mmCIF file of C-alpha atoms in Angstrom:
data_model
loop_
_atom_site.group_PDB
_atom_site.id
_atom_site.type_symbol
_atom_site.label_atom_id
_atom_site.label_comp_id
_atom_site.label_asym_id
_atom_site.label_seq_id
_atom_site.Cartn_x
_atom_site.Cartn_y
_atom_site.Cartn_z
ATOM 1 C CA MET A 1 19.818 -8.256 6.638
ATOM 2 C CA LYS A 2 17.593 -5.202 6.917
ATOM 3 C CA ILE A 3 16.866 -3.306 3.709
ATOM 4 C CA GLU A 4 15.707 0.269 3.285
ATOM 5 C CA THR A 5 13.812 1.581 0.276
ATOM 6 C CA ARG A 6 13.117 4.998 -1.182
ATOM 7 C CA TYR A 7 11.152 6.003 -4.250
ATOM 8 C CA ASN A 8 12.562 8.827 -6.376
ATOM 9 C CA TYR A 9 9.899 11.256 -5.124
ATOM 10 C CA GLU A 10 10.588 10.509 -1.435
ATOM 11 C CA LYS A 11 13.166 12.281 0.712
ATOM 12 C CA SER A 12 13.671 9.695 3.439
ATOM 13 C CA TRP A 13 14.560 6.004 3.533
ATOM 14 C CA THR A 14 12.106 3.457 4.979
ATOM 15 C CA LEU A 15 12.931 0.118 6.584
ATOM 16 C CA THR A 16 11.043 -2.402 4.445
ATOM 17 C CA SER A 17 10.077 -6.038 5.007
ATOM 18 C CA GLN A 18 10.912 -8.791 2.515
ATOM 19 C CA LYS A 19 7.223 -9.190 1.674
ATOM 20 C CA ASP A 20 6.915 -5.495 0.785
ATOM 21 C CA ILE A 21 10.176 -5.528 -1.164
ATOM 22 C CA LEU A 22 8.888 -8.391 -3.309
ATOM 23 C CA LYS A 23 5.700 -6.390 -3.983
ATOM 24 C CA ILE A 24 7.764 -3.342 -4.963
ATOM 25 C CA ILE A 25 9.904 -5.405 -7.351
ATOM 26 C CA GLU A 26 6.794 -6.916 -8.931
ATOM 27 C CA GLU A 27 5.262 -3.455 -9.404
ATOM 28 C CA GLU A 28 8.453 -2.092 -10.945
ATOM 29 C CA VAL A 29 9.455 -4.949 -13.271
ATOM 30 C CA GLY A 30 6.320 -7.040 -13.630
ATOM 31 C CA ASN A 31 6.057 -10.783 -13.074
ATOM 32 C CA THR A 32 9.571 -11.607 -14.213
ATOM 33 C CA ASP A 33 11.891 -13.439 -11.807
ATOM 34 C CA VAL A 34 10.983 -11.429 -8.704
ATOM 35 C CA GLU A 35 12.926 -13.746 -6.363
ATOM 36 C CA GLY A 36 15.969 -13.514 -8.643
ATOM 37 C CA VAL A 37 15.866 -9.717 -8.627
ATOM 38 C CA TYR A 38 15.531 -9.768 -4.830
ATOM 39 C CA THR A 39 18.568 -12.055 -4.532
ATOM 40 C CA TYR A 40 20.536 -9.754 -6.838
ATOM 41 C CA ILE A 41 19.593 -6.705 -4.751
ATOM 42 C CA LYS A 42 20.702 -8.412 -1.519
ATOM 43 C CA GLU A 43 24.068 -9.368 -3.014
ATOM 44 C CA ALA A 44 24.669 -5.958 -4.577
ATOM 45 C CA ILE A 45 23.912 -3.883 -1.484
ATOM 46 C CA LYS A 46 26.140 -5.939 0.828
ATOM 47 C CA GLY A 47 29.064 -3.727 -0.137
ATOM 48 C CA GLY A 48 27.192 -0.523 0.710
ATOM 49 C CA LYS A 49 25.916 0.264 -2.776
ATOM 50 C CA GLU A 50 22.481 1.634 -3.580
ATOM 51 C CA ILE A 51 20.585 -0.255 -6.280
ATOM 52 C CA SER A 52 17.762 1.202 -8.384
ATOM 53 C CA VAL A 53 14.945 -0.951 -9.713
ATOM 54 C CA GLY A 54 12.572 1.198 -11.689
ATOM 55 C CA SER A 55 11.758 4.252 -9.579
ATOM 56 C CA CYS A 56 12.751 2.639 -6.261
ATOM 57 C CA LYS A 57 16.189 2.534 -4.640
ATOM 58 C CA PHE A 58 17.401 -0.123 -2.220
ATOM 59 C CA ARG A 59 20.213 -0.040 0.341
ATOM 60 C CA ILE A 60 21.309 -1.938 3.403
ATOM 61 C CA ASN A 61 20.274 -0.501 6.757
ATOM 62 C CA LYS A 62 23.521 0.690 8.325
ATOM 63 C CA LYS A 63 22.028 1.316 11.775
ATOM 64 C CA VAL A 64 22.709 -1.380 14.323
#
């Protein structure tokens, strides 16, 4: 699964690696269950939803 991210102040979506996504989650929510939040994001965006965590949005990359 490829995930795109976008901060509120950005206009375009960026394809983001798992390593960078985990860093973003840690920056946004602190050292809570980062892996758990990542798992939740993956499950939630499967249906095409956008998920916000702090000031960053996540969505599935729809391009094949």
